[in-house]
């Protein structure tokens, strides 16, 4: 298996961020796999991004044609799908920049704002959970609308299956093929996000006297409370199911030995490189007389990266020169 660095983002001063472990995010996990090379994973993601874009815009246009665009953002399914599409597009862009970087290094992640990295991790936790929850709830409770509709067109069926079936396949492909991990404490945020949506449904009902989903209607009596509890429990179960799937993938992946098709992955710094980087960084600070850097750990990390790039290029030049020695007379 290629020697991925799995370098973490900068640690946070926020107790909440540290408690949720959002600052333990290792960006290279998003653009690498245990089972295929990084380039192969990138190729796998191309049809996923294209298909999700087609479905999203087709759904928007179809909603406009049917005069249903006013309620487009009322459905949890749409939020879930937009989140999945946003994750796929964001990951695709970072993956492209990762492959363009020589040696390979997730610089686009590490150099962007920490808030964006935290949001990215949050987005991943939501899509892997909700794209199990949404198809399950739809086909178990709500699919009767289209199943019993004799006037349903092929477009209706395609949109329904894409939003409540294909999403699961796209999500599970990401889970299996990437090396992303999830954190147990994020179940709190994932659950609170669903509660926030439930509040939104009450606001919609208060303003339009219309329930987004029939099983949320309080006029059903005591049975309605059972559905509320069932949805809440389902969210937690889906999250911990994903936790088990990720653990199984990690266990299987640890036994795999995939040789990446590009051997220019930035190596893990040795102790000598670290010591050399620290000494030179301190020396440059003493010579500059400009005072201490406000972000010493970040400067140190950047210097390690620069040192490794230089050493990698030097090794490539050395190897290239040695390979042509036999041409000399």
C-alpha positions as a printed Julia matrix, in Angstrom:
329×3 Matrix{Float64}:
   0.0    0.0     0.0
   1.39   3.46   -0.87
   2.9    5.44    2.02
   0.2    8.05    2.45
   1.14  10.77    4.91
  -2.39  11.21    6.32
  -1.41  14.64    7.6
  -3.98  16.25    9.88
  -5.35  19.74    9.53
  -4.27  22.35   12.06
  -5.54  21.77   15.58
  -8.28  24.07   16.82
  -8.49  26.21   19.93
 -12.23  25.59   20.16
 -13.27  23.05   22.78
 -16.33  22.09   20.73
 -14.25  21.41   17.62
 -11.78  19.33   19.6
 -14.57  17.42   21.36
 -16.19  16.57   18.02
 -12.7   15.68   16.69
 -13.22  17.78   13.59
  -9.61  18.92   13.76
  -8.45  15.3    13.46
  -9.45  15.3     9.81
  -6.8   13.78    7.54
  -7.54  15.17    4.04
  -5.56  12.57    2.1
  -8.11   9.96    3.17
 -10.69  11.68    0.96
  -8.61  11.31   -2.2
  -7.09   7.86   -1.72
  -8.28   4.28   -1.43
  -7.27   0.96    0.06
  -8.37  -0.95   -3.01
  -7.45   1.13   -6.07
  -4.96   3.82   -6.97
  -5.8    7.48   -6.49
  -6.1    8.01  -10.25
  -8.51   5.09  -10.56
 -10.59   6.48   -7.71
 -10.69   9.81   -9.54
 -11.99   8.08  -12.68
 -14.67   6.31  -10.64
 -15.86   9.66   -9.3
 -16.34  11.24  -12.73
 -19.62   9.43  -13.6
 -20.91   9.94  -10.05
 -20.43  13.7   -10.27
 -21.95  13.88  -13.75
 -24.98  11.76  -12.87
 -25.7   13.66   -9.66
 -25.53  16.95  -11.58
 -27.91  15.65  -14.25
 -30.4   14.41  -11.67
 -30.32  17.61   -9.63
 -30.93  19.96  -12.55
 -33.48  17.63  -14.15
 -35.37  17.55  -10.85
 -35.31  21.35  -10.61
 -36.53  21.81  -14.19
 -39.22  19.15  -13.76
 -40.4   20.81  -10.53
 -40.71  24.13  -12.37
 -42.72  22.51  -15.16
 -45.12  21.0   -12.62
 -45.39  24.25  -10.63
 -43.92  22.56   -7.55
 -40.77  24.64   -7.24
 -42.27  26.6    -4.3
 -41.96  23.48   -2.15
 -38.65  22.29   -3.58
 -36.69  22.96   -0.39
 -39.44  21.67    1.85
 -38.45  18.03    1.37
 -35.68  16.4     3.34
 -34.87  14.3     0.27
 -33.82  17.41   -1.66
 -31.57  18.61    1.15
 -29.99  15.16    1.32
 -29.4   14.99   -2.41
 -28.0   18.52   -2.65
 -25.64  17.66    0.21
 -24.5   14.52   -1.6
 -23.96  16.43   -4.83
 -22.05  19.17   -3.0
 -19.8   16.56   -1.39
 -19.11  14.81   -4.69
 -18.27  18.04   -6.51
 -16.1   19.38   -3.68
 -14.2   16.11   -3.36
 -13.78  15.89   -7.13
 -12.18  19.36   -7.26
  -9.83  18.62   -4.36
  -8.98  15.25   -5.89
  -8.07  16.88   -9.2
  -5.75  19.33   -7.46
  -4.25  16.49   -5.43
  -3.33  14.58   -8.59
  -1.89  17.73  -10.17
   0.4   18.32   -7.2
   3.85  16.74   -7.56
   4.67  15.1    -5.27
   1.1   14.28   -4.32
  -0.02  16.36   -1.39
  -3.52  17.53   -0.3
  -2.42  21.16   -0.36
  -5.87  22.42   -1.39
  -7.29  21.07    1.87
  -4.41  22.08    4.12
  -4.14  25.61    2.75
  -7.83  26.5     2.92
  -9.7   27.86    5.92
 -10.16  25.43    8.8
 -13.88  26.21    8.82
 -14.2   24.79    5.3
 -12.48  21.59    6.41
 -14.8   21.27    9.41
 -17.84  21.79    7.17
 -16.5   19.17    4.78
 -16.24  16.6     7.58
 -19.72  17.54    8.8
 -21.08  17.14    5.27
 -19.55  13.68    4.97
 -21.18  12.51    8.2
 -24.58  13.74    7.06
 -24.54  12.21    3.58
 -23.43   8.76    4.75
 -26.21   8.72    7.36
 -29.09  10.4     5.56
 -28.62   8.44    2.33
 -29.5    5.32    4.25
 -32.34   6.98    6.15
 -34.01   8.69    3.18
 -34.37   5.64    0.88
 -35.54   3.51    3.8
 -38.24   5.95    4.93
 -39.38   6.66    1.37
 -39.82   3.07    0.2
 -41.28   1.96    3.54
 -43.75   4.81    4.14
 -44.09   7.17    1.18
 -43.62   5.16   -2.01
 -47.34   4.4    -2.23
 -47.87   7.8    -3.85
 -46.01   6.81   -7.0
 -46.7    3.08   -6.83
 -50.46   3.7    -6.91
 -50.31   6.52   -9.42
 -51.4    5.11  -12.78
 -50.54   8.4   -14.47
 -46.93   8.4   -13.3
 -44.6    8.95  -16.24
 -41.2    7.45  -16.9
 -39.67  10.76  -15.77
 -41.53  10.5   -12.46
 -40.11   7.03  -11.9
 -36.6    8.03  -12.95
 -36.55  11.0   -10.59
 -38.01   8.96   -7.72
 -35.54   6.11   -8.15
 -32.61   8.5    -8.61
 -33.42  10.51   -5.47
 -34.29   7.5    -3.32
 -32.15   4.7    -4.73
 -29.22   5.85   -6.82
 -28.2    8.16   -4.0
 -27.55   5.15   -1.79
 -25.36   3.54   -4.46
 -23.35   6.74   -4.95
 -22.92   7.13   -1.2
 -21.87   3.55   -0.55
 -19.38   3.75   -3.42
 -17.75   6.72   -1.72
 -17.7    4.94    1.64
 -16.09   1.78    0.29
 -13.66   3.27   -2.2
 -12.33   6.21   -0.17
 -10.56   6.06    3.21
 -12.7    8.62    5.05
 -13.57   7.84    8.66
 -16.38   9.0    10.92
 -16.29  10.06   14.56
 -18.77   8.73   17.11
 -19.42  12.1    18.73
 -20.62  13.53   15.42
 -23.85  11.59   15.96
 -24.93  14.55   18.11
 -24.55  17.0    15.21
 -26.16  14.63   12.72
 -29.14  14.11   15.03
 -29.51  17.83   15.78
 -29.56  18.54   12.04
 -32.61  16.3    11.67
 -34.26  18.06   14.62
 -33.63  21.38   12.88
 -35.4   20.07    9.79
 -38.33  18.93   11.94
 -38.64  22.49   13.23
 -38.72  23.65    9.6
 -41.66  21.34    8.86
 -43.59  22.92   11.73
 -42.84  26.39   10.37
 -44.09  25.3     6.94
 -47.27  23.91    8.48
 -47.85  27.07   10.51
 -47.58  29.22    7.4
 -49.31  26.99    4.82
 -51.35  24.48    6.86
 -49.66  21.71    4.92
 -47.58  18.82    6.26
 -44.54  17.98    4.15
 -44.84  14.31    5.07
 -48.13  12.68    6.0
 -46.72  10.72    8.94
 -45.82  14.02   10.67
 -49.48  15.09   10.86
 -50.47  15.55   14.51
 -54.13  14.96   13.67
 -53.35  11.23   13.51
 -53.25  11.14   17.29
 -50.92   8.97   19.36
 -49.66   7.06   16.32
 -47.97  10.23   15.13
 -45.68  10.34   18.16
 -44.59   6.79   17.38
 -43.41   7.9    13.94
 -41.48  10.8    15.43
 -39.7    8.44   17.81
 -39.11   5.92   15.01
 -37.46   8.54   12.81
 -35.25   9.72   15.68
 -34.14   6.17   16.47
 -33.58   5.45   12.77
 -31.16   8.37   12.48
 -29.03   7.0    15.31
 -29.19   3.44   13.98
 -28.15   4.57   10.49
 -25.21   6.47   11.93
 -23.89   3.53   13.92
 -24.52   1.2    10.98
 -22.18   3.41    8.99
 -19.71   3.3    11.85
 -19.69  -0.48   11.53
 -19.33  -0.34    7.74
 -16.36   2.01    8.05
 -14.74  -0.22   10.68
 -15.16  -3.26    8.41
 -13.67  -1.39    5.45
 -10.69  -0.33    7.57
 -10.15  -3.92    8.69
 -10.26  -5.27    5.14
  -8.26  -2.35    3.77
  -5.45  -2.94    6.26
  -4.84  -6.32    4.6
  -4.74  -4.93    1.07
  -1.52  -3.94   -0.68
  -2.41  -1.7    -3.59
   0.5   -0.23   -5.53
  -0.38   3.3    -6.6
   0.17   4.08  -10.27
   2.13   7.18   -9.28
   5.05   6.75   -6.91
   5.52  10.46   -6.3
   3.38  10.53   -3.17
   4.97  12.8    -0.62
   6.72  10.53    1.9
   6.34  10.71    5.64
   9.08  12.93    7.09
  11.86  11.13    8.91
  13.1   12.22   12.31
  16.18  13.78   10.69
  14.02  15.82    8.31
  11.87  16.99   11.19
  14.9   18.01   13.25
  16.46  19.74   10.25
  13.22  21.58    9.53
  12.83  22.77   13.11
  16.45  23.93   13.35
  16.27  25.85   10.09
  12.92  27.35   10.99
  14.31  28.56   14.31
  17.42  29.87   12.6
  15.4   31.87   10.1
  13.37  33.37   12.93
  16.53  34.42   14.8
  18.05  36.0    11.7
  14.94  37.9    10.7
  14.46  39.58   14.13
  10.8   39.94   13.26
   9.46  38.23   16.36
   7.7   34.93   16.8
   5.27  33.75   14.12
   1.63  33.82   15.21
   1.19  30.29   13.82
   4.43  28.38   14.55
   2.88  24.94   14.02
   1.48  25.95   10.66
   4.83  27.43    9.59
   6.57  24.28   10.74
   4.15  22.11    8.74
   4.65  24.21    5.61
   8.4   24.0     6.01
   8.25  20.22    6.28
   6.25  20.13    3.05
   8.73  22.4     1.28
  11.69  20.35    2.53
  10.07  17.12    1.37
   9.27  18.55   -2.05
  12.86  19.67   -2.47
  14.23  16.32   -1.31
  11.82  14.45   -3.6
  12.85  16.52   -6.61
  16.5   16.06   -5.73
  16.05  12.29   -5.55
  14.32  12.27   -8.95
  17.19  14.27  -10.48
  19.76  11.97   -8.87
  17.99   8.87  -10.14
  17.72  10.39  -13.59
  21.41  11.22  -13.68
  22.44   7.77  -12.48
  20.28   6.11  -15.11
  22.24   7.9   -17.88
  25.73   7.12  -16.55
  26.05   4.14  -18.87
  25.76   6.47  -21.88
  29.04   8.21  -21.04
  32.14   6.98  -22.9
